[in-house]
Coordinates of C-alpha atoms and ligand atoms in Angstrom, one line a residue:
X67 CA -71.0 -77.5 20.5
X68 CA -70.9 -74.7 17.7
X69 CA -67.6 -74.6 17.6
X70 CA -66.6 -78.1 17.4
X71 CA -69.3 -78.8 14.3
X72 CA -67.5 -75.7 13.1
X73 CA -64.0 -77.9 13.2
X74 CA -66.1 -81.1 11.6
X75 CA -66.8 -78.9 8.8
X76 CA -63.3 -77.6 8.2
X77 CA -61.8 -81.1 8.6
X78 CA -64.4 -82.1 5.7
X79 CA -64.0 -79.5 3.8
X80 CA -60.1 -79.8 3.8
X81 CA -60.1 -83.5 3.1
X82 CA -63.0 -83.0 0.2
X83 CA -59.9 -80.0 -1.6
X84 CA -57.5 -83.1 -1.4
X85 CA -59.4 -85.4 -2.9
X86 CA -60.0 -83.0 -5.3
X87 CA -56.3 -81.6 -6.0
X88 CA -55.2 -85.5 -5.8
X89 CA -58.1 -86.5 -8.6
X90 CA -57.1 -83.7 -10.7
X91 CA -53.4 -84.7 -10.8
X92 CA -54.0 -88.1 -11.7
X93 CA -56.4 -86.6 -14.6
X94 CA -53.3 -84.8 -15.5
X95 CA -51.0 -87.7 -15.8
X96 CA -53.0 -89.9 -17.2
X97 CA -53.4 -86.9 -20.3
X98 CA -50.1 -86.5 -20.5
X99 CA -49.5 -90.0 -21.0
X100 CA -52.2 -90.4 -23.8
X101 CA -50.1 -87.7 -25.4
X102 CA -46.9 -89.6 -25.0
X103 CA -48.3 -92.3 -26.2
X104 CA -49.9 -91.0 -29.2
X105 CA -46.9 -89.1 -30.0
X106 CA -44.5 -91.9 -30.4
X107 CA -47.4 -93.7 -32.6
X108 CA -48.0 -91.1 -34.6
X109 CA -44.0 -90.8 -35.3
X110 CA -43.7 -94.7 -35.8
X111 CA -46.8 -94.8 -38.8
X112 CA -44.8 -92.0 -40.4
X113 CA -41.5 -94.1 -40.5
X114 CA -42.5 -97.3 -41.0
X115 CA -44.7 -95.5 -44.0
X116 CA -41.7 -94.2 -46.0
X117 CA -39.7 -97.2 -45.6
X118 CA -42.4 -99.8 -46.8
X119 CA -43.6 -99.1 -50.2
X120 CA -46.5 -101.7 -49.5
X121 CA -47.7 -99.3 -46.6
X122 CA -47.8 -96.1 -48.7
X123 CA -51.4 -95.1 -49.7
X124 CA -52.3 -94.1 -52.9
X125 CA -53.1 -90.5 -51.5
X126 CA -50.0 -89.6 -51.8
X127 CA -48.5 -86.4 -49.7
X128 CA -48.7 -82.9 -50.9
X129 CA -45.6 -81.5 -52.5
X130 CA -45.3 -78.9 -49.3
X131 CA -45.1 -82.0 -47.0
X132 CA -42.5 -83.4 -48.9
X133 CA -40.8 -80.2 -48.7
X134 CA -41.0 -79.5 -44.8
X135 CA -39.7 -83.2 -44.7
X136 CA -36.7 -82.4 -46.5
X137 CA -36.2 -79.0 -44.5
X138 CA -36.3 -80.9 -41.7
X139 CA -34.6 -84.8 -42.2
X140 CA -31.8 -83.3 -44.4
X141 CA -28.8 -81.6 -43.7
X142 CA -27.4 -78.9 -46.2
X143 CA -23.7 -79.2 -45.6
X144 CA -22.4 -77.7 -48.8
X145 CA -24.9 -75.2 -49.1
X146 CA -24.4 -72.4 -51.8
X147 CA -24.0 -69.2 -50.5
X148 CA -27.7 -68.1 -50.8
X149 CA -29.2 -64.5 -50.7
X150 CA -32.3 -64.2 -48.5
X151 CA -34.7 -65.8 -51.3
X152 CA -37.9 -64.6 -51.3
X153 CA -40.6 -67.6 -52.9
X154 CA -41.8 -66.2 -56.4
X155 CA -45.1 -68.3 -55.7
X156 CA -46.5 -70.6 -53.1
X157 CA -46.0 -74.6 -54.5
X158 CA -48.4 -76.4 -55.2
X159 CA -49.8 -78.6 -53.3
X160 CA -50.3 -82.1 -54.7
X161 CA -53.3 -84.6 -53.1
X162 CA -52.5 -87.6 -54.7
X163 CA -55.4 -89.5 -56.7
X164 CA -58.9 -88.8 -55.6
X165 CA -60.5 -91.3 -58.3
X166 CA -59.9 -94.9 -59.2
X167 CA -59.1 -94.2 -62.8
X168 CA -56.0 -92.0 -61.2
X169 CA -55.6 -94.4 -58.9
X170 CA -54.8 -96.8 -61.7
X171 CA -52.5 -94.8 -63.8
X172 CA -50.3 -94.0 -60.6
X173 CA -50.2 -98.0 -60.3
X174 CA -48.9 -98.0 -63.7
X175 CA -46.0 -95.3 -63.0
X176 CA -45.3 -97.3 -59.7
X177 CA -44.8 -100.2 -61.7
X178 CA -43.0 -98.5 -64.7
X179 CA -41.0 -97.0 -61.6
X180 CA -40.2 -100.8 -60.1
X181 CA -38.7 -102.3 -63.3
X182 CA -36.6 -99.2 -63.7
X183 CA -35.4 -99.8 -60.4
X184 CA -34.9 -103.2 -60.1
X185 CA -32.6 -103.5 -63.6
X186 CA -31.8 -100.4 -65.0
X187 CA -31.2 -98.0 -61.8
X188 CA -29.0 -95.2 -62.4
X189 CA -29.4 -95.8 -66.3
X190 CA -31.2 -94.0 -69.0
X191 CA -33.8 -96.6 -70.3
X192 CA -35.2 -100.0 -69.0
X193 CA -35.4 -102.5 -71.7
X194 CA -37.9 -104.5 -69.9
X195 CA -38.3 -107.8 -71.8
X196 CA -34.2 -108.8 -71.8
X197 CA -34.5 -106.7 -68.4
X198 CA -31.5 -104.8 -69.1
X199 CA -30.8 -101.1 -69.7
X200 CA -29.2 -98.4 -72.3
X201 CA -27.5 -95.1 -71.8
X202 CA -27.7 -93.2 -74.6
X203 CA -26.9 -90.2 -72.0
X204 CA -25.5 -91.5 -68.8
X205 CA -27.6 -88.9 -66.8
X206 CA -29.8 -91.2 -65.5
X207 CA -32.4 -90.1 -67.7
X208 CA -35.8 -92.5 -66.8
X209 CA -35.4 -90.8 -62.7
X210 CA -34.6 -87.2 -63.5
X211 CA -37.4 -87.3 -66.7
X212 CA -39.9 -88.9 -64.1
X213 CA -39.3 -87.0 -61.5
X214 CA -41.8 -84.4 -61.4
X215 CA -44.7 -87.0 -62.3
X216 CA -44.1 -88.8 -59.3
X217 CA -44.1 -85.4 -57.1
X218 CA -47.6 -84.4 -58.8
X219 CA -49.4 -87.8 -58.5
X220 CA -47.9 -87.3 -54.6
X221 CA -45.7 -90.4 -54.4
X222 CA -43.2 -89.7 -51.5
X223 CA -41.2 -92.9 -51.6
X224 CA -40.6 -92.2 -55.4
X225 CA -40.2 -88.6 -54.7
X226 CA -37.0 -89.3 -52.5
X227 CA -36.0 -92.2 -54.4
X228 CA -35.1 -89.8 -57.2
X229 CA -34.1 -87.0 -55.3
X230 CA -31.7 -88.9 -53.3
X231 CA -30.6 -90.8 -56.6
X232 CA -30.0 -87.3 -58.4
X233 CA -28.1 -85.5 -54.9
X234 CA -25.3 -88.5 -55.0
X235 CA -25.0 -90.3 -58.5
X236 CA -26.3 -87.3 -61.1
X237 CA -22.9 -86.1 -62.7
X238 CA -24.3 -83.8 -65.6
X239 CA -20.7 -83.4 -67.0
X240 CA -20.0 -87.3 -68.3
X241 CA -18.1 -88.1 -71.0
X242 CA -20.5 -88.2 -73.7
X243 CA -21.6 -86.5 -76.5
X244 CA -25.4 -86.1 -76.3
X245 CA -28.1 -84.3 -78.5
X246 CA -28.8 -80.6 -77.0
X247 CA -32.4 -80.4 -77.8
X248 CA -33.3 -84.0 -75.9
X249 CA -30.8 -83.6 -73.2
X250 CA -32.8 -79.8 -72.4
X251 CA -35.9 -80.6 -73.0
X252 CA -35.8 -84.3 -70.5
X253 CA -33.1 -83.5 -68.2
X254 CA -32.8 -79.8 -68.1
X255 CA -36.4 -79.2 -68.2
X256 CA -36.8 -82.1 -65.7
X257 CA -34.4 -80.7 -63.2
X258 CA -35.6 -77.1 -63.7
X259 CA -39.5 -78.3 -62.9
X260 CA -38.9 -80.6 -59.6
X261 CA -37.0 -77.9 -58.0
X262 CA -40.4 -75.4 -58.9
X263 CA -42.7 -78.3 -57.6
X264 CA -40.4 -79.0 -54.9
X265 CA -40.5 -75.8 -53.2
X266 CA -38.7 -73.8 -55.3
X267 CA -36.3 -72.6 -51.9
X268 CA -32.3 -72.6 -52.2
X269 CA -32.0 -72.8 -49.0
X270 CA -33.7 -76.4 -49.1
X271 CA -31.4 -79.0 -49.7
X272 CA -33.4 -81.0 -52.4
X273 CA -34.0 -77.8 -54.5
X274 CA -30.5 -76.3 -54.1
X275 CA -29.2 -79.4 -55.7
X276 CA -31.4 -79.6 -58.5
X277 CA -30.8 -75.8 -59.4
X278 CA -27.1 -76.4 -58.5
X279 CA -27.4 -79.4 -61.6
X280 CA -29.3 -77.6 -63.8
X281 CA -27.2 -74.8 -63.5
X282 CA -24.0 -76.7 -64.4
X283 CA -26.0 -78.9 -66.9
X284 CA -26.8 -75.3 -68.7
X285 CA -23.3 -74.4 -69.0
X286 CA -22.0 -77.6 -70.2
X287 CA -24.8 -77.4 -73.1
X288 CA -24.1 -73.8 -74.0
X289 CA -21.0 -74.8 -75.4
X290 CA -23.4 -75.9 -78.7
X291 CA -23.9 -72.4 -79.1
X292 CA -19.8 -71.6 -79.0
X293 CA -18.4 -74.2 -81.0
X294 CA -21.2 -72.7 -84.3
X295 CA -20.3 -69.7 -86.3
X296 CA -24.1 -68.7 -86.2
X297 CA -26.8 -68.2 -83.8
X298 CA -27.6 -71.6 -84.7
X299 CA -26.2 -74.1 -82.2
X300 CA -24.5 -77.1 -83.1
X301 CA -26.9 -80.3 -82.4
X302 CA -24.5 -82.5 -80.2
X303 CA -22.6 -81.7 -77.5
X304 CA -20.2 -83.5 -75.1
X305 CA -21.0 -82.6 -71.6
X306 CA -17.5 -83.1 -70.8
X307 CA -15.4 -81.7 -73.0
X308 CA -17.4 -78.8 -74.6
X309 CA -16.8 -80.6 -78.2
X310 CA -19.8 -80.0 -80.3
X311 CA -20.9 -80.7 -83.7
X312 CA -23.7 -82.0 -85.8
X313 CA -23.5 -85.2 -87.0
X314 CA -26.4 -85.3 -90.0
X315 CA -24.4 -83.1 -92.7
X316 CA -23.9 -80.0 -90.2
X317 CA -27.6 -79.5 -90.2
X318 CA -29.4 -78.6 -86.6
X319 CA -33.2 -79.1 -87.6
X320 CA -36.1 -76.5 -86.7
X321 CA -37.4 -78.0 -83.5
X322 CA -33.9 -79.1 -82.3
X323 CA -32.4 -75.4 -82.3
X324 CA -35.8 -74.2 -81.1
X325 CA -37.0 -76.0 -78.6
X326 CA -34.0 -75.0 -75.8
X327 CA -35.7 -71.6 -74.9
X328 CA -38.5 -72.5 -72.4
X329 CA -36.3 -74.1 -70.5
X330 CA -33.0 -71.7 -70.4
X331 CA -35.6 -68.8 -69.8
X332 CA -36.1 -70.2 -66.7
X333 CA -32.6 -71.0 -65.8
X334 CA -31.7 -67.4 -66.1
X335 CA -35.1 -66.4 -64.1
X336 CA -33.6 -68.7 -61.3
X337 CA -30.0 -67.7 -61.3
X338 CA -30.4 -64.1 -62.1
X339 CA -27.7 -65.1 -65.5
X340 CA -29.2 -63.6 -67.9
X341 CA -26.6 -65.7 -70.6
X342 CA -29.1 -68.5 -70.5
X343 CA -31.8 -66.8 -72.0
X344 CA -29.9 -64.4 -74.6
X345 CA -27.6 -67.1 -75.7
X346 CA -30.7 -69.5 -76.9
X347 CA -33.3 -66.6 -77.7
X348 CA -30.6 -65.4 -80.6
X349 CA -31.4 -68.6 -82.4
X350 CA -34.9 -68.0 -81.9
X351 CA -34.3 -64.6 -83.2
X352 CA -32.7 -65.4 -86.3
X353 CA -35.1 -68.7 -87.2
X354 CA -37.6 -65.2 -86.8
X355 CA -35.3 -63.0 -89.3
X356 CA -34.2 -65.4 -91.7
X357 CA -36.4 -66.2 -94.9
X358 CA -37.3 -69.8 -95.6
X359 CA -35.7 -69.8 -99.2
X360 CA -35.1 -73.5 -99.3
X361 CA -36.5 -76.2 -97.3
X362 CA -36.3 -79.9 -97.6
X363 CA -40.0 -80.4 -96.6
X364 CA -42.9 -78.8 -94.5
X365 CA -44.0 -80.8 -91.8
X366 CA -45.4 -80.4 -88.4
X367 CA -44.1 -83.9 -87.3
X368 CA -40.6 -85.2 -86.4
X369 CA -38.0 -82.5 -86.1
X370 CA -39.9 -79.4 -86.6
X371 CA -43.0 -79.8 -84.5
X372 CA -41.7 -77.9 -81.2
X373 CA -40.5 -74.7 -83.0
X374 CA -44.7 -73.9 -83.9
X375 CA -45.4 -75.1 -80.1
X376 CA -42.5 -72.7 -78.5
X377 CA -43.8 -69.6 -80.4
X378 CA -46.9 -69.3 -78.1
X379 CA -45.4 -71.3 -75.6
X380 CA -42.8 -68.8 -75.3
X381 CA -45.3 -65.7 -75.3
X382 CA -47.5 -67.5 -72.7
X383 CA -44.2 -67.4 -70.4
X384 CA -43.1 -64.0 -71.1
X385 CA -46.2 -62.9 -69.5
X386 CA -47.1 -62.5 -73.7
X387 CA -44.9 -59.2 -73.5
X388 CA -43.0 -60.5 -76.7
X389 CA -45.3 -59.6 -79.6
X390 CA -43.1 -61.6 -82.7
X391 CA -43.6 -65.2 -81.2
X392 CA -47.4 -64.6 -81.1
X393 CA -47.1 -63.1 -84.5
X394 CA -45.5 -65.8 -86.0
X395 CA -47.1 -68.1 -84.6
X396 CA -50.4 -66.5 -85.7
X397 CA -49.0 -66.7 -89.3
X398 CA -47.8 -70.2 -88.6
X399 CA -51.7 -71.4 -88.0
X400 CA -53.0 -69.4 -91.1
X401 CA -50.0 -71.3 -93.4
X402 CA -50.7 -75.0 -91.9
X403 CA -54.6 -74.2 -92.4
X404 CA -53.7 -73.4 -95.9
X405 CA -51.5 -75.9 -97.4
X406 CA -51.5 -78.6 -94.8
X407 CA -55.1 -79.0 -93.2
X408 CA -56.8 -81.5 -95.3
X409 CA -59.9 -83.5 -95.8
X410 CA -59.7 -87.3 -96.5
X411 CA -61.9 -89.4 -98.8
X412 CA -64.6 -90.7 -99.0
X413 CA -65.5 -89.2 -95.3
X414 CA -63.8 -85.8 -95.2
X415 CA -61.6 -86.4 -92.3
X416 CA -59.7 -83.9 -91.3
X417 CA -55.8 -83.9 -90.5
X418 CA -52.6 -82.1 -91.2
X419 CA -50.4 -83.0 -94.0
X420 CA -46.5 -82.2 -95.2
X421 CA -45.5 -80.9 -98.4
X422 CA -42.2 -82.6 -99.9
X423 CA -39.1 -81.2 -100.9
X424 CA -41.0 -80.9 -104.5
X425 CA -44.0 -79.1 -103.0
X426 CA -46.3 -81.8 -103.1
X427 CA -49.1 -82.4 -100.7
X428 CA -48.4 -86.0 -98.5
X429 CA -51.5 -86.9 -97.1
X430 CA -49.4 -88.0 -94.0
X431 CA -49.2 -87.5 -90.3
X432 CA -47.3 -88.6 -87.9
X433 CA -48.3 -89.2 -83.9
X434 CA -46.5 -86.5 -82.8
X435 CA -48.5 -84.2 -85.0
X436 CA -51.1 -84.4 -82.3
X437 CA -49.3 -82.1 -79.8
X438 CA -50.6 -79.4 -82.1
X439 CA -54.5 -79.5 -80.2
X440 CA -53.0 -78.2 -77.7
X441 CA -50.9 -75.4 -79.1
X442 CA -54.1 -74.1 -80.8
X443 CA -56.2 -75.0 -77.7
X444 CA -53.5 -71.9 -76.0
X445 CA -53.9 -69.7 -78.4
X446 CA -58.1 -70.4 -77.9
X447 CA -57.9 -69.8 -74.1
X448 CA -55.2 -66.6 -74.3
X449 CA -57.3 -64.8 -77.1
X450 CA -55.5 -65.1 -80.2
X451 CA -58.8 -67.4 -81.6
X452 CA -61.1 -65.0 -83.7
X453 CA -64.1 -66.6 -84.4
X454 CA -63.0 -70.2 -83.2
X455 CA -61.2 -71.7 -85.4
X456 CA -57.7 -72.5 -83.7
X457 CA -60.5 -74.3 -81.1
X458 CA -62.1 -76.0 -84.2
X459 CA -58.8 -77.3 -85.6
X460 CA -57.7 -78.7 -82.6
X461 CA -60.8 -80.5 -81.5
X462 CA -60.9 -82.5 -85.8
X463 CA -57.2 -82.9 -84.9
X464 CA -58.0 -84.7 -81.3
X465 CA -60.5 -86.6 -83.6
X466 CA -57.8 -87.8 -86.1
X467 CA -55.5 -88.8 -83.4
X468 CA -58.2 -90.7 -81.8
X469 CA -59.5 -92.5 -84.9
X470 CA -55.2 -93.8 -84.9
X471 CA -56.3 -95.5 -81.9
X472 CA -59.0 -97.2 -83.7
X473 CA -57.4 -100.6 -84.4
X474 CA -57.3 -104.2 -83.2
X475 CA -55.0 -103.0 -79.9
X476 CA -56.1 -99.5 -79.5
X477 CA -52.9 -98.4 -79.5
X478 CA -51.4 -95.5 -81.6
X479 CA -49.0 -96.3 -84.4
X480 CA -46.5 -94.2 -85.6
X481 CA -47.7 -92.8 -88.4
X482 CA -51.1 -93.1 -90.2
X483 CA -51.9 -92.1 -94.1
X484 CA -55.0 -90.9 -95.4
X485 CA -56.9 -91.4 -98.9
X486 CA -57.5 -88.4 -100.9
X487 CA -58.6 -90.0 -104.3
X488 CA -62.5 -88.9 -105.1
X489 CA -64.3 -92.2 -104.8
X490 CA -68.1 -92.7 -104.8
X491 CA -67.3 -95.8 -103.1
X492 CA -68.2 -95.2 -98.9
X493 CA -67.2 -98.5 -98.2
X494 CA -63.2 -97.6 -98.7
X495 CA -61.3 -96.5 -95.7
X496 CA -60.3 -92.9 -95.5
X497 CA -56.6 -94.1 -93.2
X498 CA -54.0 -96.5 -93.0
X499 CA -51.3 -97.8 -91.5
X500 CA -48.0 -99.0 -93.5
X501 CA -46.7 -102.3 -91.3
X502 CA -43.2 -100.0 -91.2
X503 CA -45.2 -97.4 -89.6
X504 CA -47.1 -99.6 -87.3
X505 CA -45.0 -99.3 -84.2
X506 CA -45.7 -97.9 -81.0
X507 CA -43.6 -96.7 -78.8
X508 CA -46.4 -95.5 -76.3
X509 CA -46.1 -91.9 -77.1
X510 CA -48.2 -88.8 -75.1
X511 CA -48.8 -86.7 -77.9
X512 CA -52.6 -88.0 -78.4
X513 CA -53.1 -88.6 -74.6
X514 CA -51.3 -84.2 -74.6
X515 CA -53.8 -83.4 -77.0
X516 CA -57.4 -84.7 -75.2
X517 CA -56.1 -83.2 -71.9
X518 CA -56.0 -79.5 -73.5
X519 CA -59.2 -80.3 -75.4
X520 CA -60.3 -81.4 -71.7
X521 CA -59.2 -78.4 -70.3
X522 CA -61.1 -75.8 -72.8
X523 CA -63.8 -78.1 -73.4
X524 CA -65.1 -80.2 -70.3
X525 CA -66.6 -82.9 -73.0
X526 CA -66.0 -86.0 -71.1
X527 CA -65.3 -88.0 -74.3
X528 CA -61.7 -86.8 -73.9
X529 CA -61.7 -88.6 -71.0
X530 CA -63.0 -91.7 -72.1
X531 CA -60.5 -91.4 -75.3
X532 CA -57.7 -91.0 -72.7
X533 CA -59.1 -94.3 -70.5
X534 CA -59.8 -96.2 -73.4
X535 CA -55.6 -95.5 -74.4
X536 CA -54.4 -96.4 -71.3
X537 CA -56.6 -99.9 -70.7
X538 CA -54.7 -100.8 -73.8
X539 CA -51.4 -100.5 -72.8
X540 CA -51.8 -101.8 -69.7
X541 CA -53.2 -104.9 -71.6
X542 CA -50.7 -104.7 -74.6
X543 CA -47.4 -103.3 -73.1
X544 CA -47.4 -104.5 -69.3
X545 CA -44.8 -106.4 -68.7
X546 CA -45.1 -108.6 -65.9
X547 CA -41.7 -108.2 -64.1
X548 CA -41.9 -104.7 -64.2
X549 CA -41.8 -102.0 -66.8
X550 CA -43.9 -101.4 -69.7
X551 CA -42.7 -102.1 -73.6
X552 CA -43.1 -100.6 -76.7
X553 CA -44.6 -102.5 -79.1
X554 CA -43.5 -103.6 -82.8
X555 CA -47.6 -103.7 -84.8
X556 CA -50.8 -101.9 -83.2
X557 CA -52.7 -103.9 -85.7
X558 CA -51.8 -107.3 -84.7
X559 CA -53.6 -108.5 -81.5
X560 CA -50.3 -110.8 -81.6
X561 CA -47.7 -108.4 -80.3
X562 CA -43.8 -108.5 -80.5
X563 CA -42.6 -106.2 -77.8
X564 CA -39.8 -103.7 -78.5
X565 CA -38.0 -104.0 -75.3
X566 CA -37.6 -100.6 -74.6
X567 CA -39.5 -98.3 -72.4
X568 CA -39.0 -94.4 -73.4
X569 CA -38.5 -92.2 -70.6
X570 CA -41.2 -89.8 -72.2
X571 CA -43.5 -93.0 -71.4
X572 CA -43.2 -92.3 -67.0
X573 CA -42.8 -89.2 -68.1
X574 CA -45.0 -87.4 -70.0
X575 CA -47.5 -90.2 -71.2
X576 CA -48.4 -91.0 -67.6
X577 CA -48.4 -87.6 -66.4
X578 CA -50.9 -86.6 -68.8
X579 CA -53.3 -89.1 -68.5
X580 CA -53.0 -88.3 -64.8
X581 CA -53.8 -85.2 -65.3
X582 CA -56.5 -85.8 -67.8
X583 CA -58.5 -87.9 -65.4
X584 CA -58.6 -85.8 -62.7
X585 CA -61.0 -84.5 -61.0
X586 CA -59.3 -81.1 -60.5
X587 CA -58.9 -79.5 -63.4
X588 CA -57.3 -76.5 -61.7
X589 CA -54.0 -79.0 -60.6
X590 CA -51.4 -77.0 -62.3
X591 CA -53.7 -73.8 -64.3
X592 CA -53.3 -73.2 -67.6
X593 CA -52.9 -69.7 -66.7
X594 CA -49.9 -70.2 -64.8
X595 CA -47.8 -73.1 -66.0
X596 CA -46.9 -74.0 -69.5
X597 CA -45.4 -77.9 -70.0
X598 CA -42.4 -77.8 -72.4
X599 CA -42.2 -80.4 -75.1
X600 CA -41.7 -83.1 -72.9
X601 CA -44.8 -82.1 -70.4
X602 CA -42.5 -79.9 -67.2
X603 CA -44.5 -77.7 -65.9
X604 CA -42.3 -73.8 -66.0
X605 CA -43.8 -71.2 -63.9
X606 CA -45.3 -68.2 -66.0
X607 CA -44.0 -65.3 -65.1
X608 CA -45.6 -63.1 -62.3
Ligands
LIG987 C1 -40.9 -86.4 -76.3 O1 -39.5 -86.5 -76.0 C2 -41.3 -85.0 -76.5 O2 -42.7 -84.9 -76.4 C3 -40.9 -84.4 -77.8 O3 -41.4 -83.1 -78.0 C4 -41.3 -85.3 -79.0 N1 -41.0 -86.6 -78.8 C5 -41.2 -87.3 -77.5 C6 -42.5 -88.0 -77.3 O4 -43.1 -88.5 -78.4

């Protein structure tokens, strides 16, 4: 009797371990299915996401995603012969909008983006209205200028779009004479920044062919420097050819001959050649030396603004090891505070003037004159600001360039003037705008200005300023079909459109209203990336 209940019990107990061992394995095939399944779901969303723009989020991917994708989809077949690069820095990682007023400016540079591409790819400009194109530059120059805006508001499909459009079509050495300062500081500077904010590898594919472009693109536009008999570059240069030569009376102005350096600093950091650097630093060097016996007039607007903004710019990327540039453009700030920082009638608005060829006082300024907030706001946040007044200055000159916005559109024009006659009478306006000077052609330099104000300041009015900007030219200078247009009067509700959409506009408008209305002020710090002219972020150097 024992012993049979003892074989009962065995039997049951065997059978109960094979339920059990069968139970687990379908458990286990069952999981590995799920994982199948969710494997080959997980890879479908992903393609079906780059290929349909409709299905891309506005949270964009972070810059490093788009660089493990291109490490891993691309193949590098006519790699350069690369030492073991070490990263300089990790790349920043981009998150795409986090607010709807970000959300909205990305929708603008999608739809800048979508005009460019549906009539002018491959070209330099979109003319929007006619919905034709012009190439000033035949270097593409709308995709390779927009490029790293689309990487930091995290649009992928734009990203690629432009990366693959610059690795087959960008030939830097057409047949063209172009002007050295524009071509360095859109192009140049535009290739030089997406291979930093691309992750700045040459062993990935992407970044190797942007260095390889730049680097070629450098040489082609050194050969300013060796057609001149001086330190001083010619001003045009065929990328072909080498022939250079300056077409206004042999004159190269101030910010054209010194607004190269940012930007061939870097080439030289990134190709170990030091030529890049030396070559355009000796113009810098001499602009330093020589003494301004003549001039034609003094102006911090069109063709000599840059050279005041590469002094500190230039000592901010140096790691500020370069004492002259600070120097000078210490002794810069003191001269325009002296004879061109004036107050206008009857309110005592301030602004910066010019002086004419005669050495009179012009109470003019143009737009661009508003880059120079954030100049001063540099020099507040790296020290060189005794008792605030570089922070002063720039915050009355945000204020100026906001009260140009102060018109029927609430665009900027061009250029405004300002009344300096003593008048008891309050009711006169202190500005105004000449119809000649009433253009817009959508220009960053206001838009530049409250995002460094932003930056030192936190004063959410900047924000506003830069919301109020952009609600206008998404009313004024949409157009429907894609694109957006300059526009011929800011004062006229009426507008003529310009047809033409600058590649600063994508560029550097959009990026810094992006930036402006974020929520992260430490996208990109202050303290580690300085924006050339045309707002490309160039590492400072570790
Ligand atoms: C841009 O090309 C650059 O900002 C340059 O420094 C001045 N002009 C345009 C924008 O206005």
């Amino acid at each position: 009797m024992k012993s049979r209940r003892g074989e009962r019990e065995r039997f049951v107990r065997i059978m109960e371990k094979k339920v059990e061992e069968r139970t687990l394995f379908l458990i286990g095939i069952v999981y590995m299915q799920l994982l199948a399944f969710l494997y080959f779901y997980l890879n479908f969303i992903e393609s079906t996401e780059a290929l349909n723009p409709k299905r891309q989020k506005f949270f964009g991917k972070s810059s490093e995603q788009v660089q493990i994708r291109q490490n891993i989809s691309e193949k590098c077949s006519d790699c350069l012969p690369v030492s073991n690069t070490k990263l300089k820095r990790a790349p920043p990682i981009f998150q795409g909008p986090t607010n709807d007023r970000q959300r909205a400016v990305v929708k603008a540079f999608q739809h800048a983006w979508a005009g460019y591409k549906k009539y002018a790819w491959g070209h330099d400009e979109l003319r929007p209205v006619s919905q034709r194109f012009d190439d000033p530059f035949e270097l593409g120059l709308t995709i390779v200028d927009s490029l790293d805006t689309a990487i930091i508001m995290g649009l992928e499909i734009e990203t690629r779009e432009g990366l693959e459009w610059i690795r087959d079509s960008l030939n830097v050495s057409p047949s063209r004479s172009v002007n050295l300062f524009e071509t360095t500081i859109r192009v140049l500077g535009g290739l030089l920044s997406g291979f930093h904010l691309t992750g700045e590898d040459k062993n990935l594919p992407f970044s190797q062919i942007l260095l390889e472009k730049a680097t070629k693109l450098g040489d082609n536009l050194l050969k300013a420097f060796e057609k001149s008999k001086s330190p001083v570059p010619k001003s045009d240069v065929n990328l072909q050819t080498g022939d250079a030569f300056s077409p206004n009376r042999d004159f190269s102005s101030l910010a054209e001959v010194t607004t190269l350096q940012l930007e061939f600093r870097d080439l030289s950091d990134l190709t170990g050649d030091k030529k890049y650097e030396e070559v355009t630093f000796n113009a810098s060097k001499h602009i330093h030396k020589a003494k301004c016996l003549e001039y034609d007039a003094i102006t911090l607007g069109a063709r000599a603004d840059s050279y005041y903004e590469y002094l500190i710019k230039q000592w901010l990327q140096t790691k500020k090891s370069i004492d002259w540039l600070r120097d000078d453009f210490i002794q810069s700030m003191k001269a325009v505070k002296k004879h061109l920082y004036r107050q206008s009638q009857p309110n005592g608005l301030w602004f910066i003037g010019e002086v004419t060829e005669y050495k009179d006082f012009y109470p003019k300024m143009d737009h661009l004159v508003c880059f120079l907030s954030g100049s001063l706001v540099l020099s507040h946040l790296n020290s060189l600001d005794e008792n605030n007044e570089h922070l002063e200055m720039a915050k009355q000159i945000g204020d100026i360039c906001h009260k140009m916005y102060d018109n029927p559109t609430g665009l900027g024009p061009e250029i405004m003037h300002f009344n300096m006659e003593n008048s008891s009478d309050i009711s006169k306006e202190d500005t105004y705008v000449k119809s000649l000077d009433a253009h817009s052609l959508l220009r960053p330099e206001a838009i530049e200005a409250w995002f460094y104000l932003y930056r030192a300041t936190k004063d959410k009015k900047y924000q506003e300023w830069g919301w109020s900007a952009f609600e206008a030219i998404e009313k004024y200078a949409k157009v429907e079909s894609g694109g957006y247009s300059s526009i011929d009067n800011v004062l006229r509700k009426k507008i003529r459109r310009r047809d033409k959409m600058e590649s600063f506009f994508p560029a550097e408008t959009l990026k810094y209203l992006y930036l402006l209305l974020s929520d992260d002020q430490e996208i990109l710090p202050l303290d580690r990336w300085v924006f050339n002219t045309e707002a490309h972020p160039l590492p400072i150097y570790n």
